[in-house]
PDB file of C-alpha atoms in Angstrom:
ATOM      1  CA  ALA A   1     -16.630  29.389  -2.801  1.00 68.00           C
ATOM      2  CA  ARG A   2     -14.110  27.400  -0.827  1.00 77.00           C
ATOM      3  CA  PHE A   3     -15.018  25.912   2.484  1.00 75.00           C
ATOM      4  CA  ALA A   4     -12.489  25.290   5.178  1.00 79.00           C
ATOM      5  CA  PHE A   5     -12.988  23.485   8.408  1.00 76.00           C
ATOM      6  CA  VAL A   6     -10.797  22.268  11.179  1.00 82.00           C
ATOM      7  CA  LEU A   7     -10.876  18.605  12.024  1.00 81.00           C
ATOM      8  CA  PRO A   8      -9.864  17.825  15.591  1.00 89.00           C
ATOM      9  CA  ILE A   9      -6.637  15.809  15.654  1.00 91.00           C
ATOM     10  CA  LEU A  10      -8.260  12.832  17.412  1.00 93.00           C
ATOM     11  CA  ALA A  11     -11.010  12.716  14.788  1.00 91.00           C
ATOM     12  CA  GLY A  12      -8.377  12.826  12.041  1.00 90.00           C
ATOM     13  CA  ARG A  13      -6.414   9.999  13.604  1.00 93.00           C
ATOM     14  CA  TYR A  14      -9.574   7.919  13.966  1.00 93.00           C
ATOM     15  CA  TRP A  15     -10.530   8.626  10.346  1.00 91.00           C
ATOM     16  CA  LEU A  16      -7.077   7.564   9.142  1.00 91.00           C
ATOM     17  CA  ARG A  17      -7.232   4.389  11.250  1.00 94.00           C
ATOM     18  CA  CYS A  18     -10.613   3.559   9.701  1.00 94.00           C
ATOM     19  CA  LEU A  19      -9.267   4.102   6.174  1.00 93.00           C
ATOM     20  CA  VAL A  20      -6.261   1.873   6.869  1.00 93.00           C
ATOM     21  CA  GLN A  21      -8.459  -0.871   8.353  1.00 96.00           C
ATOM     22  CA  GLU A  22     -10.718  -0.627   5.296  1.00 95.00           C
ATOM     23  CA  ARG A  23      -7.705  -1.150   3.012  1.00 95.00           C
ATOM     24  CA  ILE A  24      -6.449  -4.090   5.081  1.00 95.00           C
ATOM     25  CA  PHE A  25      -9.877  -5.726   4.898  1.00 96.00           C
ATOM     26  CA  GLU A  26     -10.152  -5.217   1.140  1.00 95.00           C
ATOM     27  CA  LEU A  27      -6.619  -6.508   0.478  1.00 95.00           C
ATOM     28  CA  SER A  28      -7.305  -9.550   2.674  1.00 95.00           C
ATOM     29  CA  GLU A  29     -10.539 -10.240   0.799  1.00 94.00           C
ATOM     30  CA  ARG A  30      -8.952  -9.957  -2.651  1.00 92.00           C
ATOM     31  CA  TRP A  31      -5.736 -11.816  -1.831  1.00 91.00           C
ATOM     32  CA  PRO A  32      -5.923 -14.491   0.856  1.00 89.00           C
ATOM     33  CA  TRP A  33      -2.100 -14.620   0.800  1.00 92.00           C
ATOM     34  CA  PHE A  34      -1.936 -10.984   2.002  1.00 94.00           C
ATOM     35  CA  GLN A  35      -2.208 -11.949   5.684  1.00 93.00           C
ATOM     36  CA  GLN A  36       0.679 -14.429   5.345  1.00 94.00           C
ATOM     37  CA  GLN A  37       3.049 -11.726   4.128  1.00 95.00           C
ATOM     38  CA  PRO A  38       5.626 -10.244   6.513  1.00 95.00           C
ATOM     39  CA  ALA A  39       4.463  -7.122   8.361  1.00 95.00           C
ATOM     40  CA  SER A  40       6.679  -4.848   6.263  1.00 96.00           C
ATOM     41  CA  VAL A  41       5.147  -6.160   3.014  1.00 97.00           C
ATOM     42  CA  ARG A  42       1.623  -5.719   4.369  1.00 96.00           C
ATOM     43  CA  ARG A  43       2.546  -2.185   5.396  1.00 96.00           C
ATOM     44  CA  ALA A  44       3.930  -1.471   1.904  1.00 97.00           C
ATOM     45  CA  LEU A  45       0.790  -2.766   0.185  1.00 97.00           C
ATOM     46  CA  VAL A  46      -1.509  -0.799   2.497  1.00 97.00           C
ATOM     47  CA  ASN A  47       0.576   2.315   1.828  1.00 96.00           C
ATOM     48  CA  MET A  48       0.377   1.819  -1.934  1.00 97.00           C
ATOM     49  CA  SER A  49      -3.354   1.107  -1.800  1.00 96.00           C
ATOM     50  CA  TYR A  50      -3.882   4.246   0.284  1.00 93.00           C
ATOM     51  CA  GLN A  51      -2.147   6.327  -2.386  1.00 94.00           C
ATOM     52  CA  LEU A  52      -3.362   4.503  -5.517  1.00 96.00           C
ATOM     53  CA  GLY A  53      -6.515   2.761  -4.354  1.00 94.00           C
ATOM     54  CA  VAL A  54      -6.812  -1.009  -4.370  1.00 93.00           C
ATOM     55  CA  ASP A  55      -7.730  -0.957  -8.059  1.00 94.00           C
ATOM     56  CA  GLY A  56      -4.566   1.044  -8.769  1.00 95.00           C
ATOM     57  CA  LEU A  57      -2.511  -1.457  -6.800  1.00 96.00           C
ATOM     58  CA  LEU A  58      -3.998  -4.256  -8.935  1.00 93.00           C
ATOM     59  CA  LYS A  59      -2.110  -2.820 -11.917  1.00 96.00           C
ATOM     60  CA  PHE A  60       1.164  -3.960 -10.312  1.00 97.00           C
ATOM     61  CA  ARG A  61       0.565  -7.531 -11.486  1.00 97.00           C
ATOM     62  CA  ASN A  62       4.225  -8.564 -11.713  1.00 97.00           C
ATOM     63  CA  MET A  63       4.996  -7.173  -8.258  1.00 98.00           C
ATOM     64  CA  LEU A  64       1.999  -8.934  -6.745  1.00 97.00           C
ATOM     65  CA  GLU A  65       2.847 -12.240  -8.438  1.00 96.00           C
ATOM     66  CA  ALA A  66       6.411 -12.027  -7.115  1.00 97.00           C
ATOM     67  CA  LEU A  67       5.080 -11.395  -3.596  1.00 96.00           C
ATOM     68  CA  LYS A  68       2.637 -14.260  -3.905  1.00 94.00           C
ATOM     69  CA  VAL A  69       5.531 -16.675  -4.501  1.00 95.00           C
ATOM     70  CA  GLY A  70       7.738 -15.032  -1.875  1.00 94.00           C
ATOM     71  CA  ASP A  71      10.267 -13.256  -4.106  1.00 97.00           C
ATOM     72  CA  ARG A  72      10.513  -9.944  -2.290  1.00 97.00           C
ATOM     73  CA  THR A  73      13.583  -8.747  -4.184  1.00 97.00           C
ATOM     74  CA  LEU A  74      11.899  -9.196  -7.549  1.00 98.00           C
ATOM     75  CA  ALA A  75       8.709  -7.607  -6.222  1.00 98.00           C
ATOM     76  CA  ALA A  76      10.643  -4.506  -5.142  1.00 98.00           C
ATOM     77  CA  GLU A  77      12.293  -4.321  -8.574  1.00 98.00           C
ATOM     78  CA  HIS A  78       8.888  -4.463 -10.262  1.00 98.00           C
ATOM     79  CA  ALA A  79       7.570  -1.729  -7.966  1.00 97.00           C
ATOM     80  CA  LEU A  80      10.487   0.517  -8.890  1.00 98.00           C
ATOM     81  CA  ASP A  81      10.105  -0.223 -12.607  1.00 97.00           C
ATOM     82  CA  SER A  82       6.909   1.778 -12.959  1.00 96.00           C
ATOM     83  CA  LEU A  83       5.528   5.182 -13.831  1.00 96.00           C
ATOM     84  CA  TRP A  84       4.414   5.469 -10.195  1.00 96.00           C
ATOM     85  CA  ALA A  85       8.048   5.145  -9.042  1.00 97.00           C
ATOM     86  CA  LYS A  86       9.137   7.806 -11.522  1.00 97.00           C
ATOM     87  CA  GLN A  87       6.392  10.147 -10.304  1.00 97.00           C
ATOM     88  CA  THR A  88       6.955   9.552  -6.576  1.00 97.00           C
ATOM     89  CA  PRO A  89      10.543   8.307  -6.326  1.00 97.00           C
ATOM     90  CA  GLU A  90      11.084   8.902  -2.611  1.00 97.00           C
ATOM     91  CA  ARG A  91       7.880   7.156  -1.598  1.00 97.00           C
ATOM     92  CA  ALA A  92       8.542   4.326  -4.047  1.00 97.00           C
ATOM     93  CA  GLY A  93      12.033   3.884  -2.608  1.00 97.00           C
ATOM     94  CA  ARG A  94      10.684   3.650   0.938  1.00 97.00           C
ATOM     95  CA  ILE A  95       8.044   1.147  -0.135  1.00 97.00           C
ATOM     96  CA  ALA A  96      10.582  -0.944  -2.058  1.00 97.00           C
ATOM     97  CA  ASP A  97      12.702  -1.042   1.104  1.00 97.00           C
ATOM     98  CA  LEU A  98       9.678  -2.278   3.052  1.00 97.00           C
ATOM     99  CA  ILE A  99       9.012  -4.954   0.442  1.00 97.00           C
ATOM    100  CA  ARG A 100      12.651  -6.101   0.558  1.00 96.00           C
ATOM    101  CA  GLY A 101      12.477  -6.244   4.336  1.00 93.00           C
ATOM    102  CA  ALA A 102      15.103  -3.574   4.945  1.00 81.00           C
ATOM    103  CA  SER A 103      13.218  -2.253   7.985  1.00 62.00           C
ATOM    104  CA  GLU A 104      12.712  -5.606   9.720  1.00 59.00           C
TER     105      GLU A 104
END
């Protein structure tokens, strides 16, 4: 049997905020350099970790290394050169733009 329930919008927003804060904390714990990244890069990494999990994000080693040394262009290229980008091209494009700093 399927169960359906309605979550009040305020509860949903609070739940989402908690999940995002959890991701930010975990990313900050794993990578001390995360907090020094520009806001758009932090937003991109939180977005990816929300979709893929932090362990899934860890698989983007080349992208993360490029970010660690400040090469945002290369990091965006690595993000787009992945199965994830082929499977979710619109989302990957938006995230690559965030990494590049297009929205700053």
